[in-house]
Tab-separated table of C-alpha atoms in Angstrom:
chain	number	residue	atom	x	y	z
A	1	ASN	CA	-4.798	-13.527	-9.393
A	2	ALA	CA	-4.737	-12.087	-5.852
A	3	GLY	CA	-8.402	-12.822	-5.024
A	4	VAL	CA	-9.768	-10.478	-2.354
A	5	THR	CA	-7.325	-8.094	-0.705
A	6	GLN	CA	-7.906	-5.902	2.337
A	7	THR	CA	-5.861	-3.075	3.800
A	8	PRO	CA	-4.782	-2.392	6.443
A	9	LYS	CA	-4.369	-5.650	8.355
A	10	PHE	CA	-4.362	-3.935	11.725
A	11	GLN	CA	-5.550	-0.495	12.815
A	12	VAL	CA	-5.905	1.331	16.109
A	13	LEU	CA	-8.170	4.379	16.222
A	14	LYS	CA	-9.181	6.800	18.895
A	15	THR	CA	-12.849	7.418	19.551
A	16	GLY	CA	-14.221	9.931	17.072
A	17	GLN	CA	-11.621	9.378	14.384
A	18	SER	CA	-12.645	8.382	10.893
A	19	MET	CA	-11.039	5.935	8.513
A	20	THR	CA	-11.608	3.841	5.430
A	21	LEU	CA	-11.047	0.112	5.190
A	22	GLN	CA	-10.069	-0.873	1.682
A	23	CYS	CA	-11.261	-3.951	-0.187
A	24	ALA	CA	-10.430	-4.973	-3.732
A	25	GLN	CA	-11.055	-8.082	-5.810
A	26	ASP	CA	-9.697	-9.146	-9.187
A	27	MET	CA	-12.222	-11.879	-10.029
A	28	ASN	CA	-14.736	-9.564	-11.745
A	29	HIS	CA	-17.373	-10.452	-9.156
A	30	GLU	CA	-20.514	-8.357	-9.138
A	31	TYR	CA	-21.417	-9.085	-5.522
A	32	MET	CA	-19.324	-7.689	-2.665
A	33	SER	CA	-20.024	-7.433	1.031
A	34	TRP	CA	-18.618	-6.363	4.380
A	35	TYR	CA	-18.907	-8.329	7.605
A	36	ARG	CA	-17.796	-7.777	11.143
A	37	GLN	CA	-16.870	-10.667	13.378
A	38	ASP	CA	-17.092	-10.458	17.150
A	39	PRO	CA	-16.473	-13.358	19.566
A	40	GLY	CA	-19.532	-15.592	19.793
A	41	MET	CA	-21.457	-13.464	17.274
A	42	GLY	CA	-20.444	-15.060	14.035
A	43	LEU	CA	-20.263	-12.910	10.923
A	44	ARG	CA	-22.705	-10.037	10.749
A	45	LEU	CA	-23.439	-8.371	7.428
A	46	ILE	CA	-22.791	-4.610	7.437
A	47	HIS	CA	-23.381	-3.544	3.821
A	48	TYR	CA	-23.416	-5.272	0.489
A	49	SER	CA	-23.385	-4.378	-3.196
A	50	VAL	CA	-24.779	-6.243	-6.189
A	51	GLY	CA	-22.829	-4.174	-8.691
A	52	ALA	CA	-21.131	-0.850	-9.327
A	53	GLY	CA	-23.331	2.009	-8.175
A	54	ILE	CA	-25.648	-0.222	-6.124
A	55	THR	CA	-25.350	-0.721	-2.364
A	56	ASP	CA	-27.711	-1.853	0.366
A	57	GLN	CA	-27.758	-2.247	4.119
A	58	GLY	CA	-27.146	-5.470	5.942
A	59	GLU	CA	-27.863	-6.428	9.562
A	60	VAL	CA	-25.668	-3.846	11.309
A	61	PRO	CA	-25.174	-0.797	9.021
A	62	ASN	CA	-25.186	2.017	11.601
A	63	GLY	CA	-21.931	3.931	11.821
A	64	TYR	CA	-20.649	2.687	8.468
A	65	ASN	CA	-20.851	4.005	4.913
A	66	VAL	CA	-20.033	2.318	1.630
A	67	SER	CA	-19.893	3.198	-2.032
A	68	ARG	CA	-19.166	1.133	-5.133
A	69	SER	CA	-17.798	3.188	-7.990
A	70	THR	CA	-16.038	0.268	-9.709
A	71	THR	CA	-16.548	-3.488	-9.881
A	72	GLU	CA	-13.177	-4.072	-8.217
A	73	ASP	CA	-13.346	-1.848	-5.129
A	74	PHE	CA	-15.713	-1.664	-2.185
A	75	PRO	CA	-14.381	0.576	0.617
A	76	LEU	CA	-15.967	0.726	4.053
A	77	ARG	CA	-15.927	4.065	5.861
A	78	LEU	CA	-16.188	4.572	9.596
A	79	LEU	CA	-17.402	8.126	10.066
A	80	SER	CA	-16.761	8.567	13.793
A	81	ALA	CA	-15.211	5.498	15.391
A	82	ALA	CA	-16.636	4.143	18.637
A	83	PRO	CA	-15.279	1.428	20.970
A	84	SER	CA	-18.273	-0.739	19.963
A	85	GLN	CA	-16.765	-0.910	16.474
A	86	THR	CA	-13.743	-2.809	17.746
A	87	SER	CA	-13.908	-5.991	15.701
A	88	VAL	CA	-12.425	-7.988	12.860
A	89	TYR	CA	-13.746	-6.852	9.488
A	90	PHE	CA	-13.976	-9.149	6.487
A	91	CYS	CA	-14.716	-8.233	2.913
A	92	ALA	CA	-16.082	-10.877	0.537
A	93	SER	CA	-16.996	-11.169	-3.124
A	94	SER	CA	-18.912	-13.636	-5.237
A	95	ASP	CA	-20.719	-14.150	-8.481
A	96	PRO	CA	-24.374	-13.128	-8.282
A	97	GLY	CA	-27.076	-15.698	-7.711
A	98	PHE	CA	-25.924	-17.385	-4.497
A	99	GLY	CA	-22.323	-17.808	-5.527
A	100	GLU	CA	-19.499	-19.089	-3.350
A	101	GLN	CA	-18.150	-16.180	-1.311
A	102	TYR	CA	-14.416	-15.488	-1.337
A	103	PHE	CA	-13.196	-13.716	1.774
A	104	GLY	CA	-10.286	-11.381	2.242
A	105	PRO	CA	-7.772	-11.891	5.071
A	106	GLY	CA	-9.520	-9.398	7.354
A	107	THR	CA	-8.725	-6.138	9.141
A	108	ARG	CA	-8.409	-6.169	12.921
A	109	LEU	CA	-9.649	-2.809	14.207
A	110	THR	CA	-9.324	-1.553	17.761
A	111	VAL	CA	-11.031	1.651	18.873
A	112	THR	CA	-9.825	3.108	22.166
B	1	GLY	CA	-35.674	-10.097	10.830
B	2	GLN	CA	-34.269	-13.096	9.076
B	3	GLN	CA	-31.914	-15.119	11.154
B	4	VAL	CA	-30.508	-18.573	11.350
B	5	MET	CA	-29.772	-20.309	14.628
B	6	GLN	CA	-26.701	-22.527	14.838
B	7	ILE	CA	-25.974	-25.054	17.597
B	8	PRO	CA	-23.971	-25.972	19.500
B	9	GLN	CA	-21.747	-22.948	20.071
B	10	TYR	CA	-18.777	-25.107	21.088
B	11	GLN	CA	-17.883	-28.752	20.762
B	12	HIS	CA	-14.810	-30.412	22.245
B	13	VAL	CA	-14.235	-33.982	21.075
B	14	GLN	CA	-11.636	-36.698	21.284
B	15	GLU	CA	-9.836	-37.272	18.000
B	16	GLY	CA	-11.689	-39.979	16.141
B	17	GLU	CA	-15.106	-39.046	17.521
B	18	ASP	CA	-17.839	-37.690	15.310
B	19	PHE	CA	-19.046	-34.074	15.248
B	20	THR	CA	-22.299	-32.481	14.121
B	21	THR	CA	-23.449	-28.880	13.893
B	22	TYR	CA	-26.983	-27.770	13.085
B	23	CYS	CA	-28.576	-24.689	11.545
B	24	ASN	CA	-32.235	-23.823	11.815
B	25	SER	CA	-34.449	-21.146	10.288
B	26	SER	CA	-38.072	-20.404	11.142
B	27	THR	CA	-38.782	-19.671	7.467
B	28	THR	CA	-38.002	-21.503	4.262
B	29	LEU	CA	-34.565	-20.939	2.807
B	30	SER	CA	-33.689	-20.761	-0.853
B	31	ASN	CA	-30.283	-22.314	-0.247
B	32	ILE	CA	-27.616	-22.705	2.396
B	33	GLN	CA	-23.842	-22.646	2.314
B	34	TRP	CA	-21.258	-23.953	4.771
B	35	TYR	CA	-17.919	-22.358	5.554
B	36	LYS	CA	-14.930	-23.288	7.708
B	37	GLN	CA	-12.705	-20.779	9.478
B	38	ARG	CA	-9.406	-21.898	10.930
B	39	PRO	CA	-8.133	-20.043	14.021
B	40	GLY	CA	-6.764	-16.662	12.935
B	41	GLY	CA	-7.946	-17.185	9.363
B	42	HIS	CA	-10.814	-16.182	7.145
B	43	PRO	CA	-13.920	-18.202	6.243
B	44	VAL	CA	-13.480	-20.664	3.394
B	45	PHE	CA	-16.370	-22.035	1.378
B	46	LEU	CA	-17.103	-25.744	1.797
B	47	ILE	CA	-20.364	-26.459	-0.024
B	48	GLN	CA	-23.764	-25.185	-1.119
B	49	LEU	CA	-27.097	-27.008	-0.753
B	50	VAL	CA	-30.057	-25.993	-2.880
B	51	LYS	CA	-32.587	-28.805	-3.137
B	52	SER	CA	-35.020	-30.073	-0.523
B	53	GLY	CA	-33.600	-33.175	1.189
B	54	GLU	CA	-30.240	-32.783	-0.505
B	55	VAL	CA	-27.285	-34.733	0.890
B	56	LYS	CA	-23.710	-34.077	-0.214
B	57	LYS	CA	-20.483	-35.688	0.922
B	58	GLN	CA	-16.905	-34.512	0.905
B	59	LYS	CA	-14.673	-37.294	2.213
B	60	ARG	CA	-15.511	-37.446	5.957
B	61	LEU	CA	-17.946	-34.501	5.806
B	62	THR	CA	-21.674	-35.019	5.158
B	63	PHE	CA	-23.983	-32.074	4.546
B	64	GLN	CA	-27.769	-32.294	4.652
B	65	PHE	CA	-30.578	-29.889	3.769
B	66	GLY	CA	-33.926	-30.592	5.386
B	67	GLU	CA	-37.015	-31.596	3.457
B	68	ALA	CA	-38.720	-28.329	4.374
B	69	LYS	CA	-35.557	-26.317	3.582
B	70	LYS	CA	-35.588	-24.844	7.067
B	71	ASN	CA	-32.665	-26.710	8.566
B	72	SER	CA	-29.295	-28.079	7.650
B	73	SER	CA	-26.514	-30.055	9.273
B	74	LEU	CA	-22.829	-30.764	8.851
B	75	HIS	CA	-21.513	-34.063	10.160
B	76	ILE	CA	-17.843	-34.982	10.392
B	77	THR	CA	-17.006	-38.653	10.825
B	78	ALA	CA	-13.895	-39.632	12.779
B	79	THR	CA	-12.544	-36.149	13.444
B	80	GLN	CA	-8.893	-35.336	12.880
B	81	THR	CA	-6.810	-32.482	14.279
B	82	THR	CA	-7.008	-30.798	10.873
B	83	ASP	CA	-10.755	-30.370	11.416
B	84	VAL	CA	-10.188	-27.808	14.183
B	85	GLY	CA	-11.888	-24.485	13.489
B	86	THR	CA	-15.251	-22.781	13.446
B	87	TYR	CA	-17.967	-23.987	11.088
B	88	PHE	CA	-20.567	-21.527	9.859
B	89	CYS	CA	-23.752	-21.957	7.932
B	90	ALA	CA	-24.835	-19.085	5.683
B	91	ALA	CA	-28.419	-18.767	4.534
B	92	TYR	CA	-30.249	-17.159	1.642
B	93	TRP	CA	-33.982	-16.480	1.589
B	94	TYR	CA	-36.166	-16.131	-1.502
B	95	SER	CA	-37.449	-12.768	-0.242
B	96	SER	CA	-33.984	-11.194	-0.142
B	97	ALA	CA	-32.005	-12.930	-2.825
B	98	SER	CA	-28.849	-10.858	-2.476
B	99	LYS	CA	-28.550	-10.915	1.277
B	100	ILE	CA	-26.718	-13.742	3.023
B	101	ILE	CA	-26.983	-14.196	6.791
B	102	PHE	CA	-24.472	-16.260	8.731
B	103	GLY	CA	-25.126	-18.427	11.732
B	104	SER	CA	-23.120	-17.726	14.866
B	105	GLY	CA	-20.843	-20.696	14.199
B	106	THR	CA	-19.784	-23.847	16.024
B	107	ARG	CA	-16.223	-23.936	17.279
B	108	LEU	CA	-14.708	-27.394	17.144
B	109	SER	CA	-11.706	-28.293	19.256
B	110	ILE	CA	-10.104	-31.724	19.344
B	111	ARG	CA	-8.167	-33.658	21.977
B	112	PRO	CA	-5.419	-35.634	20.265
């Protein structure tokens, strides 16, 4: 039981490049979400999903896309990276109905 | 939009002193969760509060949910160096059951 896994751990992009951050969980959780963490800003919700085929926007969705084709996977796509997207990204999963959230180890992204 | 304010942003205490962090919402919450993040790590779930006026204890940690379900606090008695980290509250509202919003966190550092 690996819990929530994220790849890569570190990534450096140039402005304008695109990439996908991967997130997978093996706990059969319906709810998955993506956060970004910036110094002094806490965790800000980017997108979330309540089940396969269902996604919704969080607090800061601009510049990011998500899809949820399976229960296990919830990738986050950066379409055209900008320096403002330099951050640490966390994926989390939980049971529905206000469940405890399990976080992945994070991806540290730098956009130059 | 929905937001939860968390204070203080930083707290530096002598080992053995007490520590408290507070979260406040202008609207009624359905429930609130607390997480701890160690430096360089990911957030880890501590507890969930659901009922008005609820008080829960975990060893030296005491969690409270206000009578109006608009505020919550985490109190640590006699801090130890293992308590170092950032403490976040995470709030759910009845109007957006699937969306969790985190406070900005309180970073606790301790002088041995």
